[in-house]
Structure formats: structure tokens, C-alpha cells
Amino acid sequence: MSIEIQHLSRHYGATRAVDGFSLQLDDSVQVLALIGPSGGGKSTLLRLLGGLEVPDSGTIRLDGKELPHSEDGLREFRKRNGFLFQSFNLFPHLSALENIVLPLVEVHGWTRDRARDRAQEVVERFGMSAHLGKMPAELSGGQQQRIALARSMAHEPALLLLDEPTSALDPEMKAEVLDVVEELCQAGQRIILSTHEMGFARSCADEVVFLARGQLVESGKGETLFTSPKTEVVRSFLGKVMKW
Amino acid sequence: MLKYLISTVVSVVLLTTFCFVLWVVASHDYHWEAIRPYWGNLISGWWVTLLVSAAALVLSVVIGVLLTGGQLSGHRLPSVLCRIFVEFIRGTPLLTQILIGYYLIANSVGWDSRFGVGVVVLSCFSAAYLSEIFRGGIESIPRSQWLSARAIGFTGWQTYRFVVIPQAIRRVLPASAGQFANLIKDSSLLFVISVHEFTMQSREINANSYSTFEAYLPLIFGYFLLTFPISLLSRYLENRFRYEH
Ligand SMILES: Nc1ncnc2c1ncn2[C@@H]1O[C@H](COP(=O)(O)OP(=O)(O)O)[C@@H](O)[C@H]1O
Ligand SMILES: [Mg+2]
């Protein structure tokens, strides 16, 4: 995907969540992973990229087009993308099926029949067909996250943004969800994700960006960044997270 | 040990009170024939209370929703105005509001329907409390739900309609039902502007027939007959809106 981010900043009071972040990627990158310490600004950067927030300064260009600034423009932009948060994505008063169908019908203007067929198709692909009629509270964390993922990609988003999609899950459930994400990567879906799963970032991402204190510390191909980090910060971070 | 002691004391006190009341009611020498000529008045009073309450219930929900909407609109003027209205109503006695509403405000615009004014004042009073309940319900919906709705591409209105309100309704049901029961009981204050509702009829019967017990006892059952169905309905709806399973 072609991304051009220039001097992007987003501050919350005195906290510089994203602080003069710049990055340029060309079309050869299909999957981008953001890694780094907690509080480093990954979630904020994803919200900015997804049009959920507006930067204080700086610009983002996706495929050559600058992100809109107006709320209406941003909503149109969000409709084209998909977003998955760490947890609590689903609407608890709607069944798994309704969670997927509702946006297709109300946001994308599909007929109910078409939306239901699509929901069934996506959920089957994620191995969740048996759970379509259940309420979110009846699903495990991993199942909830897979249904939420199905919802975020059912309309075939141009770009899928995943914010630590497995951080709230048990190891076994992490694997369930990562399998599905990997399958999406294989299928050519454009994805930007933040993650603490270093193995996953290394094997699936075309480009890895290390983010700390709102700034880009180091970026590069997974192989290079993980095997021979250039900066001490990255080396010590990787040392810590890979130790166990 | 303390728990045991408290529950024993509470049980004894309640049981004693209950028996005493039962004994007073049962041992009274009733003369139902004394109020026989007034049964019609009593029933018409009950009917008036039912009508006033039903009308005020509907109107108070409408006004309550508007007050909540005004406060959450994000626009400064309506938000401040609604806030002032709510605080003012909640900070003054209903009795005063009824008197001022009828003798000052309604009079000055030449509106003379005691029933109508009663319904409007009662509605405004109840709406102020309802709007606080509604606002609390909406604000209790977690941030993650709003954010998910935004990420999906819902407009503000769609977020309310499909995500926030359906979840908030269940949360506000019990408190709203309580407020509806209050409204029914509060309607008894309309006697000050001579609305011939249930309590007023009883008072008049008591005055005319000198039969205190016979005049007031039906009130208990009459009001309970109105409030209990609300409590049942609320419980039924709560179960219907339950989405955990
Ligand atoms: N909505 C917000 N209001 C205030 N501070 C925030 C908000 N979102 C993030 N922050 C702060 O910004 C910094 C970066 O947070 P975040 O983007 O969540 O980092 P990460 O996802 O890498 O853990 C943190 O210090 C966090 O406390
Ligand atoms: Mg985060």
C-alpha cells in the first residue's frame, strides 16, 4: 500500500502520544506491523490512520489521497476500512449474525438477504458457522474476536486496521485468531496491525515499524529488524520480549 | 453473628408491625353501609386518577426524552436550558408547582382545565426525574461501544438508534418503573386544584359520612391496583430485553 505520513502529531494534554511521526511505504508492502512498548503510541497512530481521530498536525496520504478533515469525509473514509480493537468490539445486545449483518445493511446499504449470505460465507471461512446464532456473552474471547474480525472485513475493506487483536486472549485463543489473520494476509488483504506477537509480526508483515514515545525508532523488513536491530532501544526491547 | 442478629431484629419488627396493622384493620367495627351512597364517587375518582396518570405517563416520557436529548445534544444553549429546567423542577415541591402552574401560569393564558393543567404539571415534574434516569442510562454505555460504532461508520444518529438506546433501555427500565409508580401516587396532590381524583373523593366521603376507615381503606387497594401492574410489566420487559443469554 502506498502510505505517506509526514510529521504526524497527536497530543493529549501534556502526553505526546504521537510526536512528529513520519513514514513512507510503497506498493510492495501489503502488511505493516507496529511494535514497541506499551504507551508508545501504537493505538493512537492506528486511530489516526483509521480516521477515528484527527491529528493536531501533520498529514497522512493513503494511495496518494490525503485523509479528509471533516467529520463527514472521515466517516466515508471509515466506511471503506475495517477496524478491530483489542476487545469489546461486539454489540452485546445483538447476536453474532446481527453484529455482522447490521453494518452491511445500515452503513453499506445491502439487502438483508445479501448481508446474511455474506455473513455466513465469512463466518464459515473463520470456522465459526456453529456460533452464528449466539449472543456475544455466550462466546469465548477468541470466538468473539473472530466474529468481530468477520464484521470488520465482511464489506471487503480497502484497509484493515487491527489494534493488538490478541492481547486480551489466552494463548490458545491467540492462536485461533492469528490463524485467521494470517489467512487474510495470504489472501492479499491489506493490513496494518499493532501487536506484541513478535513471531507473527516477523512471519506475516512485509514491513515492521518500532514505535516508542510517539516516534519512529526503527523500521524495516521483519527479517532485518528482528535479527539485527540497529538501535539499542529495539535490541533491549526484543531481548526482553523474546526472552521467555 | 451480626448478620443473624440483624435479620432476627428486622423480622421481629416487621412481623409485629404487620400483625398490629392487620389487627387494627380486622378488629374495626365496619359500617360499609355508611359509604354505600358514595361508591360511585370513589370509582369515578379512581378512574380520574387512572386517566391523569396514564396521560401524564405518556407525556412525561416524551418530555423526558426531549430533556435528555437537549442535555446531550452537544449544543450549549439547549443543554443549559434543559439543565436549568431539570434542576428547578427537582429543587421545588410538587405541591407548589401545581399551585403556581394552575393559579399563575395557566390562569394568565386563560387556560381553565384543572385536569389538563394537572396532567401537564405532573408530566413536567416526572419528566425531570425521568430525564436524569435516561441520561444516566445513556452515559453508562461504555466508551468501547461508541468507538466500535464510529469505526463501523455509523452516524451519530445510527449509533444512538442501533447501539446505545437498545442497551440503555434495559438499564433504565427498573428506575423508570419506579418513577411511574411515583407519578401515580403523586397525582393525589392534584386535590389542591380540585381535580376530583381518587384521594380527593375519599376525603370528601370521609367528611360527609364520618367513616374514616371505610373511606380510606379502598385507597390502599385502588392505588396498589394501579402500581402493581407497572412493576409486573417492568419485570417482564427487563427479561425480554435481557441479552446475556
Ligand atoms: N484518549 C486519550 N486521552 C489521554 N491520553 C491518551 C489517550 N489515548 C492515549 N493516551 C496516552 O497516549 C500515550 C500513547 O498511548 P497508546 O497510543 O495507547 O499507546 P500504545 O497503544 O502503544 O500502548 C499513552 O501515554 C496514553 O496514556
Ligand atoms: Mg494500545
Short mmCIF file of C-alpha atoms and ligand atoms in Angstrom, two decimals:
data_model
loop_
_atom_site.label_atom_id
_atom_site.label_comp_id
_atom_site.label_asym_id
_atom_site.label_seq_id
_atom_site.Cartn_x
_atom_site.Cartn_y
_atom_site.Cartn_z
CA MET A 1 0.00 0.00 0.00
CA SER A 2 1.26 3.45 -0.65
CA ILE A 3 1.43 5.41 2.59
CA GLU A 4 2.99 8.76 3.17
CA ILE A 5 2.93 10.07 6.73
CA GLN A 6 4.58 13.40 7.45
CA HIS A 7 5.36 14.95 10.84
CA LEU A 8 2.23 13.47 12.36
CA SER A 9 1.45 14.60 15.91
CA ARG A 10 -1.36 13.93 18.34
CA HIS A 11 -1.05 15.19 21.91
CA TYR A 12 -3.39 14.61 24.84
CA GLY A 13 -2.68 17.48 27.18
CA ALA A 14 0.96 17.04 28.09
CA THR A 15 1.12 13.48 26.71
CA ARG A 16 2.68 13.32 23.28
CA ALA A 17 1.02 10.11 22.13
CA VAL A 18 2.24 10.54 18.55
CA ASP A 19 5.03 13.03 18.18
CA GLY A 20 6.34 14.03 14.76
CA PHE A 21 5.93 10.60 13.19
CA SER A 22 6.95 10.19 9.56
CA LEU A 23 6.89 7.11 7.34
CA GLN A 24 6.88 6.30 3.63
CA LEU A 25 5.90 2.96 2.18
CA ASP A 26 5.33 1.88 -1.40
CA ASP A 27 3.00 -0.64 -3.00
CA SER A 28 5.22 -3.60 -2.22
CA VAL A 29 4.06 -3.51 1.38
CA GLN A 30 0.79 -5.34 1.95
CA VAL A 31 1.04 -5.97 5.69
CA LEU A 32 2.52 -3.45 8.10
CA ALA A 33 3.17 -4.30 11.76
CA LEU A 34 3.61 -1.74 14.53
CA ILE A 35 5.56 -2.95 17.53
CA GLY A 36 7.01 -1.29 20.59
CA PRO A 37 6.49 -0.74 24.30
CA SER A 38 3.05 -0.08 25.82
CA GLY A 39 2.21 3.60 25.75
CA GLY A 40 4.45 4.05 22.73
CA GLY A 41 1.63 5.42 20.60
CA LYS A 42 0.59 2.39 18.51
CA SER A 43 -3.12 2.65 19.24
CA THR A 44 -3.16 6.40 18.69
CA LEU A 45 -1.36 6.04 15.38
CA LEU A 46 -3.87 3.37 14.29
CA ARG A 47 -6.80 5.60 15.26
CA LEU A 48 -5.30 8.42 13.22
CA LEU A 49 -4.71 6.12 10.24
CA GLY A 50 -8.24 4.78 10.54
CA GLY A 51 -9.81 8.23 10.61
CA LEU A 52 -11.16 7.80 14.13
CA GLU A 53 -9.25 10.84 15.28
CA VAL A 54 -7.76 13.89 13.64
CA PRO A 55 -4.11 14.76 14.10
CA ASP A 56 -3.04 18.02 15.75
CA SER A 57 -0.59 18.49 12.93
CA GLY A 58 0.95 16.61 10.04
CA THR A 59 -0.57 14.74 7.13
CA ILE A 60 -1.45 11.20 6.12
CA ARG A 61 -1.68 10.20 2.46
CA LEU A 62 -3.12 6.82 1.57
CA ASP A 63 -2.77 5.77 -2.08
CA GLY A 64 -1.90 9.35 -2.90
CA LYS A 65 -5.00 10.85 -1.31
CA GLU A 66 -4.85 12.92 1.84
CA LEU A 67 -7.17 11.85 4.65
CA PRO A 68 -10.20 14.13 4.90
CA HIS A 69 -10.51 16.51 7.84
CA SER A 70 -14.27 16.95 8.06
CA GLU A 71 -16.34 14.51 10.12
CA ASP A 72 -18.46 13.58 7.10
CA GLY A 73 -15.40 12.96 4.96
CA LEU A 74 -13.83 10.89 7.69
CA ARG A 75 -16.95 8.79 8.08
CA GLU A 76 -16.91 7.98 4.38
CA PHE A 77 -13.27 7.04 4.81
CA ARG A 78 -14.01 4.80 7.82
CA LYS A 79 -16.77 3.02 5.92
CA ARG A 80 -14.25 1.83 3.36
CA ASN A 81 -11.92 0.42 6.02
CA GLY A 82 -12.24 -2.11 8.81
CA PHE A 83 -11.16 -1.66 12.41
CA LEU A 84 -10.66 -4.19 15.18
CA PHE A 85 -9.88 -3.23 18.76
CA GLN A 86 -8.26 -5.29 21.45
CA SER A 87 -11.62 -6.28 22.99
CA PHE A 88 -15.29 -5.37 23.48
CA ASN A 89 -15.83 -4.87 19.76
CA LEU A 90 -19.19 -6.63 19.54
CA PHE A 91 -22.57 -5.17 20.43
CA PRO A 92 -23.73 -7.31 23.36
CA HIS A 93 -27.44 -6.94 22.61
CA LEU A 94 -27.13 -8.42 19.12
CA SER A 95 -26.39 -11.99 18.05
CA ALA A 96 -23.16 -12.77 16.23
CA LEU A 97 -25.09 -12.81 12.95
CA GLU A 98 -26.79 -9.48 13.64
CA ASN A 99 -23.45 -7.92 14.58
CA ILE A 100 -22.19 -8.69 11.09
CA VAL A 101 -25.43 -8.01 9.20
CA LEU A 102 -26.31 -4.65 10.79
CA PRO A 103 -23.40 -2.59 9.37
CA LEU A 104 -23.75 -4.19 5.95
CA VAL A 105 -27.42 -3.20 5.82
CA GLU A 106 -27.35 0.16 7.59
CA VAL A 107 -23.95 1.52 6.54
CA HIS A 108 -23.40 -0.13 3.19
CA GLY A 109 -26.99 -0.32 2.02
CA TRP A 110 -27.04 -4.05 1.27
CA THR A 111 -30.28 -6.03 1.34
CA ARG A 112 -30.73 -8.25 4.39
CA ASP A 113 -30.56 -11.41 2.30
CA ARG A 114 -27.31 -10.44 0.68
CA ALA A 115 -25.86 -9.38 4.04
CA ARG A 116 -26.88 -12.67 5.66
CA ASP A 117 -25.36 -14.72 2.86
CA ARG A 118 -22.16 -12.75 3.15
CA ALA A 119 -22.07 -13.16 6.95
CA GLN A 120 -22.50 -16.91 6.58
CA GLU A 121 -19.75 -17.09 3.99
CA VAL A 122 -17.23 -15.09 6.07
CA VAL A 123 -18.01 -16.89 9.29
CA GLU A 124 -17.63 -20.27 7.63
CA ARG A 125 -14.21 -19.20 6.43
CA PHE A 126 -13.30 -18.35 10.04
CA GLY A 127 -14.63 -21.69 11.33
CA MET A 128 -17.42 -20.08 13.29
CA SER A 129 -20.56 -21.27 11.50
CA ALA A 130 -21.90 -23.11 14.55
CA HIS A 131 -21.90 -19.91 16.61
CA LEU A 132 -23.70 -17.53 14.30
CA GLY A 133 -26.92 -17.52 16.32
CA LYS A 134 -25.24 -16.97 19.69
CA MET A 135 -25.06 -13.81 21.73
CA PRO A 136 -21.57 -12.36 22.35
CA ALA A 137 -21.76 -13.29 26.06
CA GLU A 138 -22.11 -16.94 25.05
CA LEU A 139 -18.86 -16.89 23.06
CA SER A 140 -15.29 -17.28 24.31
CA GLY A 141 -12.92 -14.34 23.96
CA GLY A 142 -11.32 -15.89 20.89
CA GLN A 143 -14.67 -16.57 19.27
CA GLN A 144 -15.84 -13.01 19.97
CA GLN A 145 -12.69 -11.66 18.38
CA ARG A 146 -13.16 -13.84 15.29
CA ILE A 147 -16.76 -12.67 14.90
CA ALA A 148 -15.58 -9.08 15.33
CA LEU A 149 -12.91 -9.69 12.71
CA ALA A 150 -15.56 -11.13 10.40
CA ARG A 151 -17.62 -7.99 10.91
CA SER A 152 -14.69 -5.68 10.20
CA MET A 153 -13.88 -7.38 6.89
CA ALA A 154 -17.29 -8.51 5.61
CA HIS A 155 -17.63 -5.44 3.38
CA GLU A 156 -14.21 -6.14 1.81
CA PRO A 157 -12.40 -3.15 3.28
CA ALA A 158 -9.67 -1.45 1.36
CA LEU A 159 -7.58 -1.48 4.50
CA LEU A 160 -7.90 -3.47 7.71
CA LEU A 161 -6.58 -1.93 10.93
CA LEU A 162 -6.06 -4.27 13.88
CA ASP A 163 -5.09 -2.90 17.29
CA GLU A 164 -3.48 -5.68 19.32
CA PRO A 165 -6.18 -8.12 18.24
CA THR A 166 -4.94 -10.91 20.50
CA SER A 167 -3.59 -9.10 23.56
CA ALA A 168 -6.65 -9.80 25.70
CA LEU A 169 -6.70 -13.52 24.91
CA ASP A 170 -5.36 -16.79 26.34
CA PRO A 171 -2.52 -18.39 24.34
CA GLU A 172 -4.80 -20.98 22.76
CA MET A 173 -7.29 -18.34 21.66
CA LYS A 174 -4.49 -16.10 20.43
CA ALA A 175 -3.56 -18.86 18.01
CA GLU A 176 -7.17 -19.22 16.80
CA VAL A 177 -7.32 -15.53 15.95
CA LEU A 178 -3.83 -15.26 14.50
CA ASP A 179 -4.57 -18.20 12.19
CA VAL A 180 -7.48 -16.24 10.79
CA VAL A 181 -5.45 -13.05 10.43
CA GLU A 182 -2.70 -14.98 8.69
CA GLU A 183 -5.23 -16.40 6.28
CA LEU A 184 -6.39 -12.86 5.46
CA CYS A 185 -2.77 -11.84 4.84
CA GLN A 186 -2.30 -14.79 2.50
CA ALA A 187 -5.46 -13.81 0.66
CA GLY A 188 -3.97 -10.42 -0.14
CA GLN A 189 -5.86 -8.25 2.37
CA ARG A 190 -4.06 -5.01 3.14
CA ILE A 191 -3.49 -4.86 6.89
CA ILE A 192 -1.90 -2.54 9.41
CA LEU A 193 -1.72 -4.09 12.86
CA SER A 194 -0.13 -3.38 16.19
CA THR A 195 0.95 -6.48 18.06
CA HIS A 196 3.08 -7.97 20.78
CA GLU A 197 3.26 -11.27 18.88
CA MET A 198 6.79 -10.93 17.55
CA GLY A 199 6.74 -14.27 15.77
CA PHE A 200 3.60 -13.26 13.93
CA ALA A 201 4.95 -9.84 13.00
CA ARG A 202 8.13 -11.41 11.71
CA SER A 203 6.47 -14.04 9.56
CA CYS A 204 3.48 -12.11 8.21
CA ALA A 205 4.46 -8.45 7.97
CA ASP A 206 6.23 -7.06 4.93
CA GLU A 207 7.37 -4.11 6.99
CA VAL A 208 7.80 -3.66 10.72
CA VAL A 209 7.85 -0.31 12.49
CA PHE A 210 9.14 0.11 16.01
CA LEU A 211 7.37 2.93 17.82
CA ALA A 212 8.35 4.44 21.18
CA ARG A 213 7.34 7.72 22.82
CA GLY A 214 5.27 8.54 19.76
CA GLN A 215 8.22 8.41 17.43
CA LEU A 216 9.54 6.02 14.83
CA VAL A 217 12.66 4.45 16.27
CA GLU A 218 13.45 1.94 13.59
CA SER A 219 11.71 0.34 10.64
CA GLY A 220 12.48 -2.29 8.08
CA LYS A 221 11.79 -5.79 6.83
CA GLY A 222 10.90 -8.18 9.64
CA GLU A 223 13.96 -10.35 8.98
CA THR A 224 16.40 -7.47 9.30
CA LEU A 225 14.76 -5.71 12.22
CA PHE A 226 14.42 -8.84 14.33
CA THR A 227 17.80 -10.37 13.57
CA SER A 228 19.98 -7.30 13.52
CA PRO A 229 18.33 -4.27 15.13
CA LYS A 230 20.29 -1.09 14.60
CA THR A 231 19.32 0.75 17.78
CA GLU A 232 19.90 -0.14 21.40
CA VAL A 233 16.24 0.56 22.30
CA VAL A 234 14.98 -2.06 19.87
CA ARG A 235 17.66 -4.54 20.83
CA SER A 236 16.83 -4.34 24.53
CA PHE A 237 13.06 -4.44 23.84
CA LEU A 238 13.42 -7.55 21.69
CA GLY A 239 15.76 -9.05 24.25
CA LYS A 240 13.12 -8.67 26.91
CA VAL A 241 10.07 -9.86 24.96
CA MET A 242 11.84 -12.77 23.26
CA LYS A 243 13.49 -13.98 26.47
CA TRP A 244 10.56 -16.13 27.59
CA MET B 1 -23.40 -13.48 64.06
CA LEU B 2 -24.19 -9.81 63.45
CA LYS B 3 -25.97 -10.76 60.25
CA TYR B 4 -28.08 -13.25 62.20
CA LEU B 5 -28.91 -10.63 64.83
CA ILE B 6 -29.92 -8.02 62.27
CA SER B 7 -32.13 -10.38 60.32
CA THR B 8 -33.82 -11.52 63.53
CA VAL B 9 -34.50 -7.96 64.68
CA VAL B 10 -35.77 -6.94 61.26
CA SER B 11 -38.05 -9.96 61.04
CA VAL B 12 -39.48 -9.41 64.51
CA VAL B 13 -40.10 -5.69 63.95
CA LEU B 14 -41.70 -6.22 60.57
CA LEU B 15 -43.83 -9.13 61.73
CA THR B 16 -45.05 -7.21 64.79
CA THR B 17 -45.92 -4.15 62.73
CA PHE B 18 -47.66 -6.27 60.17
CA CYS B 19 -49.72 -8.11 62.79
CA PHE B 20 -50.60 -4.87 64.53
CA VAL B 21 -51.83 -3.26 61.32
CA LEU B 22 -53.75 -6.40 60.44
CA TRP B 23 -55.33 -6.45 63.88
CA VAL B 24 -56.34 -2.78 63.65
CA VAL B 25 -57.86 -3.30 60.23
CA ALA B 26 -59.57 -6.58 61.12
CA SER B 27 -60.90 -5.60 64.53
CA HIS B 28 -62.54 -2.42 63.34
CA ASP B 29 -66.29 -2.29 63.50
CA TYR B 30 -67.09 -1.54 59.87
CA HIS B 31 -70.18 0.21 58.66
CA TRP B 32 -69.85 -0.13 54.93
CA GLU B 33 -73.47 0.92 54.51
CA ALA B 34 -72.43 4.43 55.61
CA ILE B 35 -70.45 4.96 52.42
CA ARG B 36 -72.75 2.98 50.14
CA PRO B 37 -74.19 6.16 48.56
CA TYR B 38 -70.65 7.25 47.64
CA TRP B 39 -69.30 4.17 45.85
CA GLY B 40 -69.93 5.88 42.55
CA ASN B 41 -67.74 8.83 43.59
CA LEU B 42 -64.97 6.52 44.68
CA ILE B 43 -64.97 4.66 41.39
CA SER B 44 -65.07 7.86 39.37
CA GLY B 45 -62.15 9.16 41.48
CA TRP B 46 -60.17 6.01 40.75
CA TRP B 47 -60.96 6.43 37.08
CA VAL B 48 -59.79 10.07 37.10
CA THR B 49 -56.54 9.02 38.77
CA LEU B 50 -56.07 6.34 36.13
CA LEU B 51 -56.66 8.84 33.30
CA VAL B 52 -54.47 11.58 34.78
CA SER B 53 -51.67 9.09 35.41
CA ALA B 54 -51.90 7.45 32.01
CA ALA B 55 -51.85 10.80 30.20
CA ALA B 56 -49.04 12.14 32.38
CA LEU B 57 -47.04 8.94 31.95
CA VAL B 58 -47.04 9.24 28.17
CA LEU B 59 -46.37 12.98 28.20
CA SER B 60 -43.63 12.67 30.82
CA VAL B 61 -41.77 10.13 28.68
CA VAL B 62 -41.97 12.49 25.69
CA ILE B 63 -40.76 15.49 27.72
CA GLY B 64 -38.16 13.36 29.50
CA VAL B 65 -36.70 12.20 26.17
CA LEU B 66 -36.60 15.81 24.92
CA LEU B 67 -34.86 16.97 28.10
CA THR B 68 -32.30 14.19 27.79
CA GLY B 69 -31.80 14.95 24.11
CA GLY B 70 -31.35 18.65 24.88
CA GLN B 71 -28.75 17.95 27.51
CA LEU B 72 -26.78 15.50 25.35
CA SER B 73 -27.18 17.48 22.13
CA GLY B 74 -23.73 18.99 22.44
CA HIS B 75 -25.16 22.44 21.77
CA ARG B 76 -24.67 24.86 24.59
CA LEU B 77 -27.96 26.74 24.72
CA PRO B 78 -30.43 23.81 24.78
CA SER B 79 -28.15 21.91 27.09
CA VAL B 80 -28.04 24.75 29.63
CA LEU B 81 -31.77 25.45 29.35
CA CYS B 82 -32.69 21.80 29.90
CA ARG B 83 -30.29 21.59 32.81
CA ILE B 84 -31.87 24.65 34.47
CA PHE B 85 -35.37 23.27 33.93
CA VAL B 86 -34.46 19.91 35.47
CA GLU B 87 -32.70 21.43 38.47
CA PHE B 88 -35.53 23.85 39.06
CA ILE B 89 -38.23 21.18 38.96
CA ARG B 90 -36.27 18.80 41.14
CA GLY B 91 -35.49 21.53 43.63
CA THR B 92 -39.05 22.66 44.35
CA PRO B 93 -42.07 20.85 45.86
CA LEU B 94 -44.67 19.40 43.51
CA LEU B 95 -47.43 20.99 45.56
CA THR B 96 -46.01 24.45 44.85
CA GLN B 97 -45.60 23.66 41.17
CA ILE B 98 -49.25 22.59 40.92
CA LEU B 99 -50.46 25.76 42.63
CA ILE B 100 -48.25 28.09 40.60
CA GLY B 101 -48.91 26.16 37.40
CA TYR B 102 -52.65 26.47 37.79
CA TYR B 103 -53.28 29.80 39.55
CA LEU B 104 -50.44 31.79 37.98
CA ILE B 105 -49.34 30.34 34.67
CA ALA B 106 -52.47 28.64 33.34
CA ASN B 107 -54.68 31.46 34.59
CA SER B 108 -52.57 34.11 32.88
CA VAL B 109 -53.02 32.41 29.50
CA GLY B 110 -56.70 31.78 30.20
CA TRP B 111 -56.47 28.00 30.42
CA ASP B 112 -59.04 26.69 32.85
CA SER B 113 -58.89 22.92 32.58
CA ARG B 114 -57.91 21.59 36.01
CA PHE B 115 -57.43 18.15 34.56
CA GLY B 116 -55.29 19.47 31.70
CA VAL B 117 -53.10 21.63 33.90
CA GLY B 118 -52.79 18.77 36.37
CA VAL B 119 -51.56 16.43 33.64
CA VAL B 120 -49.04 18.96 32.31
CA VAL B 121 -47.58 19.89 35.71
CA LEU B 122 -47.37 16.25 36.76
CA SER B 123 -45.70 15.39 33.44
CA CYS B 124 -43.08 18.12 33.78
CA PHE B 125 -42.35 17.04 37.33
CA SER B 126 -41.95 13.39 36.43
CA ALA B 127 -40.06 14.20 33.22
CA ALA B 128 -37.31 15.97 35.17
CA TYR B 129 -36.63 12.79 37.12
CA LEU B 130 -37.02 10.56 34.07
CA SER B 131 -34.55 12.63 32.07
CA GLU B 132 -31.94 12.10 34.79
CA ILE B 133 -32.61 8.36 34.66
CA PHE B 134 -32.36 8.34 30.84
CA ARG B 135 -29.19 10.41 30.84
CA GLY B 136 -27.59 8.09 33.38
CA GLY B 137 -28.54 5.10 31.24
CA ILE B 138 -27.02 6.55 28.10
CA GLU B 139 -23.86 7.68 29.84
CA SER B 140 -23.43 4.21 31.34
CA ILE B 141 -22.87 2.67 27.90
CA PRO B 142 -19.12 2.01 27.74
CA ARG B 143 -16.80 4.06 25.53
CA SER B 144 -15.83 0.93 23.61
CA GLN B 145 -19.36 0.69 22.19
CA TRP B 146 -19.32 4.26 20.88
CA LEU B 147 -15.87 3.72 19.40
CA SER B 148 -16.87 0.46 17.69
CA ALA B 149 -19.94 2.15 16.24
CA ARG B 150 -17.81 5.01 14.94
CA ALA B 151 -15.26 2.62 13.46
CA ILE B 152 -18.03 0.80 11.58
CA GLY B 153 -19.08 4.09 10.00
CA PHE B 154 -22.32 4.71 11.85
CA THR B 155 -23.54 8.29 12.01
CA GLY B 156 -24.25 9.79 15.43
CA TRP B 157 -27.93 9.08 14.98
CA GLN B 158 -27.34 5.46 13.89
CA THR B 159 -25.09 4.95 16.90
CA TYR B 160 -27.91 6.01 19.20
CA ARG B 161 -30.55 4.06 17.34
CA PHE B 162 -28.78 0.73 16.88
CA VAL B 163 -26.20 0.61 19.65
CA VAL B 164 -26.81 2.97 22.56
CA ILE B 165 -30.57 3.18 23.02
CA PRO B 166 -31.30 -0.57 22.80
CA GLN B 167 -28.72 -1.19 25.52
CA ALA B 168 -29.73 1.81 27.61
CA ILE B 169 -33.43 0.85 27.66
CA ARG B 170 -32.76 -2.26 29.70
CA ARG B 171 -30.64 -0.35 32.14
CA VAL B 172 -33.23 2.38 32.76
CA LEU B 173 -36.30 0.14 32.98
CA PRO B 174 -36.32 -0.57 36.73
CA ALA B 175 -35.73 3.05 37.75
CA SER B 176 -38.27 4.31 35.21
CA ALA B 177 -40.91 1.91 36.51
CA GLY B 178 -40.26 3.26 40.00
CA GLN B 179 -40.75 6.78 38.71
CA PHE B 180 -44.03 5.79 37.01
CA ALA B 181 -45.31 4.41 40.32
CA ASN B 182 -44.29 7.68 41.98
CA LEU B 183 -46.20 9.60 39.35
CA ILE B 184 -49.40 7.68 40.12
CA LYS B 185 -49.03 8.32 43.84
CA ASP B 186 -48.08 11.97 43.30
CA SER B 187 -51.28 12.53 41.32
CA SER B 188 -53.08 12.55 44.69
CA LEU B 189 -51.67 16.06 45.24
CA LEU B 190 -53.88 17.39 42.47
CA PHE B 191 -56.63 17.79 45.07
CA VAL B 192 -55.18 21.26 45.77
CA ILE B 193 -56.58 22.47 42.48
CA SER B 194 -59.76 20.42 42.98
CA VAL B 195 -59.16 17.70 40.45
CA HIS B 196 -61.65 15.07 41.59
CA GLU B 197 -59.22 12.22 41.70
CA PHE B 198 -59.18 9.19 43.94
CA THR B 199 -57.75 10.68 47.16
CA MET B 200 -59.92 13.76 46.96
CA GLN B 201 -63.07 11.65 46.64
CA SER B 202 -62.08 9.68 49.74
CA ARG B 203 -61.52 12.85 51.72
CA GLU B 204 -64.93 14.13 50.73
CA ILE B 205 -66.59 10.85 51.61
CA ASN B 206 -64.87 10.91 54.97
CA ALA B 207 -66.07 14.44 55.58
CA ASN B 208 -69.65 13.65 54.55
CA SER B 209 -70.12 10.27 56.15
CA TYR B 210 -67.78 10.43 59.15
CA SER B 211 -66.50 6.98 58.16
CA THR B 212 -62.73 7.32 58.14
CA PHE B 213 -61.87 3.64 57.76
CA GLU B 214 -64.46 2.90 55.15
CA ALA B 215 -63.45 5.98 53.14
CA TYR B 216 -59.69 5.49 53.24
CA LEU B 217 -59.24 1.73 53.12
CA PRO B 218 -60.25 1.44 49.45
CA LEU B 219 -57.40 3.86 48.63
CA ILE B 220 -54.82 1.26 49.54
CA PHE B 221 -56.23 -1.29 47.16
CA GLY B 222 -57.09 1.24 44.49
CA TYR B 223 -53.54 2.63 44.24
CA PHE B 224 -51.95 -0.77 44.51
CA LEU B 225 -54.14 -1.94 41.66
CA LEU B 226 -52.54 0.80 39.53
CA THR B 227 -48.89 0.50 40.60
CA PHE B 228 -48.55 -3.27 40.78
CA PRO B 229 -49.14 -3.93 37.06
CA ILE B 230 -46.37 -1.43 36.28
CA SER B 231 -43.99 -3.34 38.45
CA LEU B 232 -45.00 -6.60 36.75
CA LEU B 233 -44.69 -5.10 33.29
CA SER B 234 -41.25 -3.71 34.08
CA ARG B 235 -40.06 -7.11 35.24
CA TYR B 236 -41.45 -8.74 32.11
CA LEU B 237 -39.77 -6.18 29.83
CA GLU B 238 -36.48 -6.49 31.67
CA ASN B 239 -36.47 -10.19 30.89
CA ARG B 240 -37.40 -9.58 27.30
CA PHE B 241 -34.52 -7.13 26.83
CA ARG B 242 -32.05 -9.40 28.58
CA TYR B 243 -29.27 -10.22 26.16
CA GLU B 244 -26.77 -12.10 28.26
CA HIS B 245 -28.38 -15.35 27.11
N1 LIG C 1 -7.75 9.31 24.69
C1 LIG C 1 -6.61 9.56 25.37
N2 LIG C 1 -6.59 10.52 26.32
C2 LIG C 1 -5.46 10.78 27.01
N3 LIG C 1 -4.31 10.14 26.85
C3 LIG C 1 -4.26 9.17 25.92
C4 LIG C 1 -5.42 8.82 25.15
N4 LIG C 1 -5.07 7.79 24.32
C5 LIG C 1 -3.77 7.53 24.57
N5 LIG C 1 -3.28 8.35 25.53
C6 LIG C 1 -1.88 8.34 26.01
O1 LIG C 1 -1.05 8.39 24.91
C7 LIG C 1 0.07 7.53 25.07
C8 LIG C 1 0.12 6.55 23.94
O2 LIG C 1 -0.93 5.62 24.12
P1 LIG C 1 -1.30 4.50 23.05
O3 LIG C 1 -1.43 5.12 21.72
O4 LIG C 1 -2.48 3.79 23.59
O5 LIG C 1 -0.02 3.55 23.09
P2 LIG C 1 0.10 2.00 22.82
O6 LIG C 1 -1.09 1.57 22.03
O7 LIG C 1 1.40 1.84 22.08
O8 LIG C 1 0.16 1.32 24.15
C9 LIG C 1 -0.08 6.91 26.43
O9 LIG C 1 0.70 7.62 27.35
C10 LIG C 1 -1.54 7.04 26.74
O10 LIG C 1 -1.74 7.17 28.12
MG MG C 2 -2.58 0.14 22.53
#
